[in-house]
XYZ file of C-alpha atoms in Angstrom:
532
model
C -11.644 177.633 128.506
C -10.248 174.323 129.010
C -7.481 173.747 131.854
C -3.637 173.449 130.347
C -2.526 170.769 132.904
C -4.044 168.137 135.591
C -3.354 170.914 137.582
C -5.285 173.459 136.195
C -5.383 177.105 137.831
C -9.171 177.310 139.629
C -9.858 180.172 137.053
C -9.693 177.536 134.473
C -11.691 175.354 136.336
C -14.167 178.186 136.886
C -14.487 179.127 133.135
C -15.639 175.591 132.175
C -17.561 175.203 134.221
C -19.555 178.611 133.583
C -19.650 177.553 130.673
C -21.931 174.579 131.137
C -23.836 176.635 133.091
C -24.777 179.161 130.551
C -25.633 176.019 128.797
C -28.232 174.755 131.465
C -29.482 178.789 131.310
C -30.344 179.062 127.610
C -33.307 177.727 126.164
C -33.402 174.148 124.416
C -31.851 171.631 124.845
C -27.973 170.466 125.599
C -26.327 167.887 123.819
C -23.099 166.069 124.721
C -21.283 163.454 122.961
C -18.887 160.391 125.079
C -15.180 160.152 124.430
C -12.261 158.414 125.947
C -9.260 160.680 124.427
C -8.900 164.130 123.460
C -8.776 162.794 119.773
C -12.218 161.842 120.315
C -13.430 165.153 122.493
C -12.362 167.058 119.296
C -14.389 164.722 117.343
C -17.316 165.801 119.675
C -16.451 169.533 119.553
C -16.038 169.741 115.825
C -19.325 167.645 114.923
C -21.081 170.452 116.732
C -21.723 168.622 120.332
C -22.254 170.889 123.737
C -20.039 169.518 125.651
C -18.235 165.899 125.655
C -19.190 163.296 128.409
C -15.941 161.590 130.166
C -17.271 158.141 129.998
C -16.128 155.443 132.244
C -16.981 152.615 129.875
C -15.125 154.384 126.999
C -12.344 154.827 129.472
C -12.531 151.189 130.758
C -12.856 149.443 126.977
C -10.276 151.590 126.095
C -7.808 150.132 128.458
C -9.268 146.699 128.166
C -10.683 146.222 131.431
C -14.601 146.037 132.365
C -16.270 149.263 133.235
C -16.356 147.781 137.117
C -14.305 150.624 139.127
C -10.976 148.535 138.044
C -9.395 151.694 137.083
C -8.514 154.314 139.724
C -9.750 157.773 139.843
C -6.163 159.530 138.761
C -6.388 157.125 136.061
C -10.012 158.014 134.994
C -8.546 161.923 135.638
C -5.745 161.723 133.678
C -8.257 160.864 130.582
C -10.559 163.948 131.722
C -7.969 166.224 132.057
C -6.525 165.600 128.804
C -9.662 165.850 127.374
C -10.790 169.039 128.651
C -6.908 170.670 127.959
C -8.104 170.073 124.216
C -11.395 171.228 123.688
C -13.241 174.543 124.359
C -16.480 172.880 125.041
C -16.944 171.819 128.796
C -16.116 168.397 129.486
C -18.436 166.880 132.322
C -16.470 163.981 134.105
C -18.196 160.471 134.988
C -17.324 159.963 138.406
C -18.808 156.295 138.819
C -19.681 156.060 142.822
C -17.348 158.672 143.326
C -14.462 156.022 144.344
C -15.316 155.684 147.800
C -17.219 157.372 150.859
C -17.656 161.069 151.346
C -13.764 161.675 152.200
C -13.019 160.139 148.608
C -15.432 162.068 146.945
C -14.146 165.206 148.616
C -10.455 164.903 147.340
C -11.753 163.782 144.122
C -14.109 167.267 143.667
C -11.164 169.109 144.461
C -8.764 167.391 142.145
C -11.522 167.311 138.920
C -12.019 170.883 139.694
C -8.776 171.734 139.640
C -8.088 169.934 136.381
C -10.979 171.971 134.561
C -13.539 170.054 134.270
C -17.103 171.885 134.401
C -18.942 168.873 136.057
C -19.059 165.599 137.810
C -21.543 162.591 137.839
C -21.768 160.515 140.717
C -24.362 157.444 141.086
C -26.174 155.821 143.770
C -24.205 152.477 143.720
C -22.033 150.923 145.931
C -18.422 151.078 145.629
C -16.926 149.240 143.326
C -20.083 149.403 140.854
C -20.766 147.850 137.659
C -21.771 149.188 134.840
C -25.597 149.793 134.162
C -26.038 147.406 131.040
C -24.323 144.475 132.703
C -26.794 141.471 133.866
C -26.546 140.895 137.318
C -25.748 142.857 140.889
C -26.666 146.461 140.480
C -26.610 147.633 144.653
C -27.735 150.716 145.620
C -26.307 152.857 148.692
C -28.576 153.701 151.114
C -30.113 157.433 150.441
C -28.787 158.843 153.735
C -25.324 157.734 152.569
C -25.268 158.917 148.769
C -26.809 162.225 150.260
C -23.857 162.770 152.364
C -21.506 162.395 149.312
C -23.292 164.608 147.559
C -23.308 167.503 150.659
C -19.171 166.363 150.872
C -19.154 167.257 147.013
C -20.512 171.101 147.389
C -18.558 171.275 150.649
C -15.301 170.456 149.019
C -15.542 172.539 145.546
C -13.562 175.369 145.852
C -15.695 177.596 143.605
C -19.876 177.990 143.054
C -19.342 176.934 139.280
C -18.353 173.487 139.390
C -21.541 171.378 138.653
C -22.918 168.298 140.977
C -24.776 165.592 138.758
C -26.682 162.878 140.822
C -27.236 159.838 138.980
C -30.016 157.917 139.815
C -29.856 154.041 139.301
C -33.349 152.997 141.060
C -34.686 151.728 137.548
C -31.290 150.292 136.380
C -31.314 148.396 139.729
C -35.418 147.610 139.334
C -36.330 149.474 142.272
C -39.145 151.220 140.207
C -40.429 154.885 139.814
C -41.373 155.828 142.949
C -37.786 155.370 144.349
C -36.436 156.723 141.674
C -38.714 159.937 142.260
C -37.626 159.877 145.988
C -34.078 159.461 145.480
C -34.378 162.378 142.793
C -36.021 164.567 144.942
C -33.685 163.461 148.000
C -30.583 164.416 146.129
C -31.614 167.591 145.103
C -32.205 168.745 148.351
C -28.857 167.451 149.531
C -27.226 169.874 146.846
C -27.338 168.218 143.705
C -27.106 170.871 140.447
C -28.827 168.381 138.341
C -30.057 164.939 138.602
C -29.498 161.876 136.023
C -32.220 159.507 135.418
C -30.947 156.405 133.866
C -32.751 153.345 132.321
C -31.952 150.458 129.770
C -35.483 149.918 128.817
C -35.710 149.653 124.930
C -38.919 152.355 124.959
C -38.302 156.051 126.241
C -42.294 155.720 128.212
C -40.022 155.479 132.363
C -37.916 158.312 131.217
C -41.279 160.467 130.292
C -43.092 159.178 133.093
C -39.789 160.570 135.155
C -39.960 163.801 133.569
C -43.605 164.099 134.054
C -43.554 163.464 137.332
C -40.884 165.837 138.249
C -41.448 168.625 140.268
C -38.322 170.090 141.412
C -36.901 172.926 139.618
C -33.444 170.915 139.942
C -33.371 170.012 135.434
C -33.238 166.387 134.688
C -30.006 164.490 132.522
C -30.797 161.844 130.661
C -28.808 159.310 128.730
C -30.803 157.682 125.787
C -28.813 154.548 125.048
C -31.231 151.650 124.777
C -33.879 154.201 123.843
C -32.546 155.476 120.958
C -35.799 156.197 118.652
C -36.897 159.481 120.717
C -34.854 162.822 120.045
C -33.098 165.062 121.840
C -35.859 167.767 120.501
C -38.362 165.908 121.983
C -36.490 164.594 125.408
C -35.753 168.455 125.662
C -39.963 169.640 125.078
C -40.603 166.547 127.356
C -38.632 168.505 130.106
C -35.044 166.758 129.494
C -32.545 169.525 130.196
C -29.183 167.823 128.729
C -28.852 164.492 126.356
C -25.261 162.788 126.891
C -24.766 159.963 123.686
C -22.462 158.040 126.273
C -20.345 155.769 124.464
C -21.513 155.740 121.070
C -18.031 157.263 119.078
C -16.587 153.795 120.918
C -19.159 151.542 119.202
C -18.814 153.485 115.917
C -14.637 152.871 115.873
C -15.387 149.357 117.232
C -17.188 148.597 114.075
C -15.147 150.747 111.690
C -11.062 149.741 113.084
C -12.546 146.417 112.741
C -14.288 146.693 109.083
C -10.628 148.086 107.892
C -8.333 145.618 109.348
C -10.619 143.030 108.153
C -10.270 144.664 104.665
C -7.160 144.703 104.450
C -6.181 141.739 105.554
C -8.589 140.510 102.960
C -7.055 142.924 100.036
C -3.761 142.073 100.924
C -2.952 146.490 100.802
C -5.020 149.300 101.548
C -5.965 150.460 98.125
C -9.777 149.340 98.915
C -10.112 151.381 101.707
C -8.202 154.556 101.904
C -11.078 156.108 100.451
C -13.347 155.793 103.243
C -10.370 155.970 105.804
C -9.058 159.865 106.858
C -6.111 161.095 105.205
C -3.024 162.126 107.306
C -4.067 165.532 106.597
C -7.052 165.494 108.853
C -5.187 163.358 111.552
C -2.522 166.442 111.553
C -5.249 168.820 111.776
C -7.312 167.077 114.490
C -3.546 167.104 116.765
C -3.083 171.309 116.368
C 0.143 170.701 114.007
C -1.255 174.093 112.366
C -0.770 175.868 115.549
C 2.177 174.454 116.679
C 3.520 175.001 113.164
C 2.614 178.967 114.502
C 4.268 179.004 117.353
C 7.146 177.222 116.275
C 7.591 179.950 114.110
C 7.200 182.395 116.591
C 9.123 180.519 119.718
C 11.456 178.279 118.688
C 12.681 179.545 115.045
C 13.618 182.831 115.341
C 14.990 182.149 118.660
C 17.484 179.400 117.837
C 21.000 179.812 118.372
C 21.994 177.884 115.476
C 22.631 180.072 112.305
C 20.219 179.601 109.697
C 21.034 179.268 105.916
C 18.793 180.214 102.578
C 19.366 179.484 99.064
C 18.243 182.580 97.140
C 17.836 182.779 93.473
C 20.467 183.386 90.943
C 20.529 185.090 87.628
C 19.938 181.553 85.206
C 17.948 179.146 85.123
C 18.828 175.649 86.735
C 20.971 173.031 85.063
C 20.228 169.525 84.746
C 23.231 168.805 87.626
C 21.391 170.780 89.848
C 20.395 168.516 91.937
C 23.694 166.792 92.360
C 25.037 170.132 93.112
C 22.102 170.904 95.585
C 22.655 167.371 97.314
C 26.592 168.534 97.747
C 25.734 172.184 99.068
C 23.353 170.720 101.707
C 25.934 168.777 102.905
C 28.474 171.041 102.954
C 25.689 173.406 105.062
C 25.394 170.566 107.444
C 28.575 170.095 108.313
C 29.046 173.485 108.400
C 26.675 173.602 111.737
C 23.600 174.552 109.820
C 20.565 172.688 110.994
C 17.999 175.267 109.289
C 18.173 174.895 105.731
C 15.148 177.431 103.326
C 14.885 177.958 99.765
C 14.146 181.422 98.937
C 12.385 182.092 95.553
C 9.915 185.002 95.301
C 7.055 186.970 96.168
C 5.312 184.752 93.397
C 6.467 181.382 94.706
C 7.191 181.977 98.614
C 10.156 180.746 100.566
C 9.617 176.868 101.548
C 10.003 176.660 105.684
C 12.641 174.773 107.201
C 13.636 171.679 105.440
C 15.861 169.120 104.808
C 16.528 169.379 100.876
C 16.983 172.173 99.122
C 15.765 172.902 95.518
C 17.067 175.525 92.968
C 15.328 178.118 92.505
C 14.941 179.657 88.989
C 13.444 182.684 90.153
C 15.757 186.051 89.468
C 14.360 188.677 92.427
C 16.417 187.970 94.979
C 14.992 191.106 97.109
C 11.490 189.325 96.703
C 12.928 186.464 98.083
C 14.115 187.854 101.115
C 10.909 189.335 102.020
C 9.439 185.955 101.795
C 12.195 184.615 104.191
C 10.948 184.808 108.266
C 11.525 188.386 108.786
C 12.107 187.625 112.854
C 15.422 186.354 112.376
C 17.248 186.195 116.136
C 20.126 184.194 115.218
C 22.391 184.078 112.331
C 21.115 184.212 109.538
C 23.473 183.006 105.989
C 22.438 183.469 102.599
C 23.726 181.385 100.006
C 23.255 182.399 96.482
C 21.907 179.751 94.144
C 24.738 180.397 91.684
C 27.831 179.911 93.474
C 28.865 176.376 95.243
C 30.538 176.781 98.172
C 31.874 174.308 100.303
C 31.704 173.741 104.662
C 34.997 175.326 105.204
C 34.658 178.516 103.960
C 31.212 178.595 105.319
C 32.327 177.769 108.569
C 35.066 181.089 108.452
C 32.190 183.243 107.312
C 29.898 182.464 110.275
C 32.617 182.751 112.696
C 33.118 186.146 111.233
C 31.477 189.092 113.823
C 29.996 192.201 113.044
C 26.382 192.503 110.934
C 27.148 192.050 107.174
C 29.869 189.658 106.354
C 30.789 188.764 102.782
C 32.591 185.910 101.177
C 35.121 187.600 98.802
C 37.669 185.273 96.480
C 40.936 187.693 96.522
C 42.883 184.551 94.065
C 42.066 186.115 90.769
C 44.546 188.955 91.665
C 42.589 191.735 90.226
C 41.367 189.477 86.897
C 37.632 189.246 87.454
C 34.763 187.401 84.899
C 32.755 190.739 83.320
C 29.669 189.379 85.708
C 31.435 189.181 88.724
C 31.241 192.214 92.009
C 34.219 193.657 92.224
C 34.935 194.598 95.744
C 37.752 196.634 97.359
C 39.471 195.720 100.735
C 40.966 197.642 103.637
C 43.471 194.201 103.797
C 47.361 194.638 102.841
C 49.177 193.143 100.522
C 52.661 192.188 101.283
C 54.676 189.413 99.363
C 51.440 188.615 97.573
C 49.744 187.793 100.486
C 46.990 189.675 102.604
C 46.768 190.880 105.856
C 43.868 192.143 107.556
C 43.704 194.502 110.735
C 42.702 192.852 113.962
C 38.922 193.032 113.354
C 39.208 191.724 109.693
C 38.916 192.842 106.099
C 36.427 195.081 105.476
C 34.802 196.234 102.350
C 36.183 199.734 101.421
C 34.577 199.739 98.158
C 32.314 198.554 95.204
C 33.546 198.236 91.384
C 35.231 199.671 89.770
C 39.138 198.759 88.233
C 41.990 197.481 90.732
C 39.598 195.435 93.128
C 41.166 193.064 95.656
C 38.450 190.691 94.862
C 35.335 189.405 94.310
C 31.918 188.579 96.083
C 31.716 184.823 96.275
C 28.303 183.760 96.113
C 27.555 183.716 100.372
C 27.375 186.761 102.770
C 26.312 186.224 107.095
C 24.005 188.571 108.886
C 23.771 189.243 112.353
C 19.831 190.156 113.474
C 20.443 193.762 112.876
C 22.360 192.522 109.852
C 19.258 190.766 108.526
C 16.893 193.356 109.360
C 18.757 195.905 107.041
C 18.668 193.798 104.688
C 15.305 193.315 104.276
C 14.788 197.295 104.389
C 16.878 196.776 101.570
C 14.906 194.774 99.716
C 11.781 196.386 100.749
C 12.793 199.589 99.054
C 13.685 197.394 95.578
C 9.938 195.624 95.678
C 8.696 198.745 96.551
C 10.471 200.908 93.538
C 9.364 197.780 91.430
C 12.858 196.507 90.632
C 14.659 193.365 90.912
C 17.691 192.335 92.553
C 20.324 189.586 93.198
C 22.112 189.151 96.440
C 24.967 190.892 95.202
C 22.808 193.890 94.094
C 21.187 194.197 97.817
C 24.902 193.860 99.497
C 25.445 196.990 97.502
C 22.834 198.523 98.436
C 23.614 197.982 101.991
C 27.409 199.008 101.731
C 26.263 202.732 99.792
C 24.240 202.904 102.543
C 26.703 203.090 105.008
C 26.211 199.999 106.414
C 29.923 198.233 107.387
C 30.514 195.117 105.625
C 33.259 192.384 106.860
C 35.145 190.250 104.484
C 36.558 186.505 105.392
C 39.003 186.479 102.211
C 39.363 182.696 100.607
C 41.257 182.010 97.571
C 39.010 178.004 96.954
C 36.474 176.408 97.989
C 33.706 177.500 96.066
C 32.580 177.215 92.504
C 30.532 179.823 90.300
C 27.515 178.434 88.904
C 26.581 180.759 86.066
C 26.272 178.533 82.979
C 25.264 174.806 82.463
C 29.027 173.772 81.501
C 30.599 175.795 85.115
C 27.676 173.498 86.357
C 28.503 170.329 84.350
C 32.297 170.873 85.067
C 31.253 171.273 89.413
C 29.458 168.034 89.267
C 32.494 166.623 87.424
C 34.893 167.250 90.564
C 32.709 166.849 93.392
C 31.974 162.997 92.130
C 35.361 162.227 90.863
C 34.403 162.175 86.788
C 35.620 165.506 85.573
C 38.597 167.182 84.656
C 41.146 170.487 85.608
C 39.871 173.099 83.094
């Protein structure tokens, strides 16, 4: 298991690298694949690779800067650490000359370890180094000295599973075989877990010789850049124990970033190449936006204090003003104080997440939609029907309203209510045609029926508990096999004995139940309709 931070807890560190050793235990051979990022460490992982390989160069081109020790080893940890808080594979860290003497290579085991990685390569070159490929100086430390780094490194690892990898750079440097056997041998016997032979001879004949020559039990790394015809099959039979391809996801998105830019500079647009480019979907995918869709769900929804607000489906079908009317109702949600905006359809269609636009819904089973809403609801949770318009200050009364259920009720009609309308009684008093409510507020006293007080106006608030019954509510509808609007399930809550508040308006909201009550909304709201 890859570490979470630089930091990483030892146990993470330790995991890794067990990892890698199980690896080095198994039969056949282990492959590993370079990277510079953690984008391109999941490449590696989900191609199939081992493990990834750290590189410096990948590091240094990355940055811009030759792969000479210019960049420092937090730097060149940073990029590890990263990489291995990514993958699951273990990530094996290229340590250059290990950024110093023995006291620098000490602090830099304990740090790498600490950040999870599973192992470290260190080569026989003086500090600063330069890379293997480049023409030119290529100095070698003494073997006394390189041995004492190497004793520093187990010394300094806090834990047996961390893995030492000695690079040896006698044929890089054209020291020849024999030197590159005793340095080998040398190493191993100073501590080393494994040893690296490298070369950048165009045939793979010095790495077999290497590998036939071996004698130590101590298995052999090898890095088949320049020698690129042999395979890691036959590397492994020849007595390779792990294969790293170094740096070659670099030279691949040299050639491709530049192939695309090219093209469409030449093109004038994409069109030519977003074919053979990824789609956004598979950049999303590669960053974990499905898990952290998960956990946002989990964490952060449900838990914030903000109320939330769902449009659930009404009893017609949607008008051709509904989106005018849908644009108005968002707003009037927003400045309302609701940030979390769903649209609630059914079992058949689920309820769309969190978004910023809302869309009617044409669906009739409200009680299938509310199943389909989060059921973890820890904040406030308002329910809009799609049927009735209702604008940001009545909203904002009915979330300040306490207590579980709460219910917008229209008490203006003065007991005159549409045939399709709920009824609903009050414990309020009348006096001098106006209401007043006990200190707690109105409360529902009953449902239907002649002589009601009012009627329900399209948008009830539930408290956690609130919400929770109502979904019971609706469970018992989908589970009976009936359907049911909002105004159905409030029922069903209030026969149930549940308490249900009232915030009594007499404007503000609109009901939506034919094309010309839409028509004649859309009319107001923009300025181009008339009193009716």
């Amino acid at each position: 298991m890859s570490a979470a931070t630089t930091e990483a807890s030892p146990a993470s560190a330790r995991t890794a690298a067990d990892r890698l050793r199980e690896l080095f235990a198994q039969p056949g051979v282990v492959r590993i694949a370079g990277a510079h990022n953690p984008l391109g460490a999941r490449l590696a992982e989900r191609a199939g690779f081992d493990g990834v390989w750290s590189s410096g160069l990948e590091v240094s081109a990355s940055q811009g800067v030759p792969d000479t020790d210019i960049l420092t080893m937090s730097e060149l940890l940073g990029v590890a650490s990263s990489m291995a808080a990514a993958v699951d594979v273990p990530v094996i860290a290229d340590c250059d000359a290990g950024y110093g003497n023995a006291h620098n290579v000490m602090n830099m085991i304990r740090r790498y370890e600490a950040a999870g990685i599973a192992a470290v390569s260190i080569e026989d070159k003086r500090f600063p180094k330069v890379n293997s490929f480049i023409p030119g100086r290529q100095e070698l430390a003494p073997i006394g000295e390189f041995c004492g780094k190497l004793a520093a490194a187990k010394e300094a690892q806090r834990h047996p599973g961390l893995m030492v990898i000695a690079r040896i750079e006698a044929l890089i440097a054209g020291w020849g075989m024999d030197e590159a056997l005793r340095r080998g041998e040398a190493y191993a016997r100073a501590g080393a877990d494994a040893v690296l032979i490298h070369a950048k001879c165009d045939s793979p004949e010095p790495i077999l010789q290497f590998l036939r020559d071996w004698q130590l039990p101590t298995p052999v790394v090898v890095v088949p850049t320049t020698y690129h015809t042999i395979t890691a099959t036959e590397l492994g039979e020849a007595g390779a124990k792990l294969v790293i391809y170094a740096n070659h996801g670099l030279r691949a998105g040299i050639t491709a970033v530049s192939d695309t830019f090219q093209a469409i500079l030449r093109d004038d647009r994409t069109t030519g190449i977003e074919d053979s480019i990824a789609p956004l979907a598979t950049v999303f995918d590669l960053q974990g936006m499905a898990a952290q869709k998960r956990n946002e769900a989990e964490f952060i929804t449900p838990f914030e204090s903000r109320a939330r607000a769902a449009v659930v489906p009404g009893a017609e079908e949607p008008s051709a003003h509904a989106a005018v009317l849908l644009d108005h109702q968002n707003a009037a949600l927003r400045r309302a104080g609701i940030e979390s905006v769903s649209v609630a359809t059914s079992a058949d269609a689920p309820a769309q997440r969190p978004q910023d636009a809302m869309v009617l819904a044409a669906h009739t089973d409200a009680a299938g939609a509310v199943l389909e809403l989060p059921p973890a609801q820890l904040s406030t949770t308002l329910l809009l029907s799609s049927d009735a318009y209702v604008q940001s200050e009545p909203l904002m009364r009915l979330l300040a309203a306490r207590g579980d259920v709460t219910v917008l009720v229209d008490v203006s009609a003065g007991g005159s209510h549409r045939a399709d309308a709920l009824p609903l009684h009050l414990d309020s008093s009348v006096y001098d045609g106006r209401r007043l409510s006990r200190g707690n507020g109105s409360q529902v006293a009953g449902v239907g029926g002649q002589g009601a007080d009012g009627e329900f106006a399209g948008a009830a608030v539930f408290s956690p508990q609130g919400f929770a019954a109502l979904r019971e509510a609706a469970d018992k509808r989908r589970a009976n096999g009936s359907s049911a609007t909002l105004a159905d399930l409030l029922v069903d809550l209030f026969e149930g004995g549940h308490r249900v508040g009232a915030v009594e308006i007499g404007s503000g909201w609109m009901e939506l139940r034919t094309a010309a009550d839409a028509e004649h909304a859309v009319g107001l709201l923009t300025g181009q309709g008339g009193v009716r």
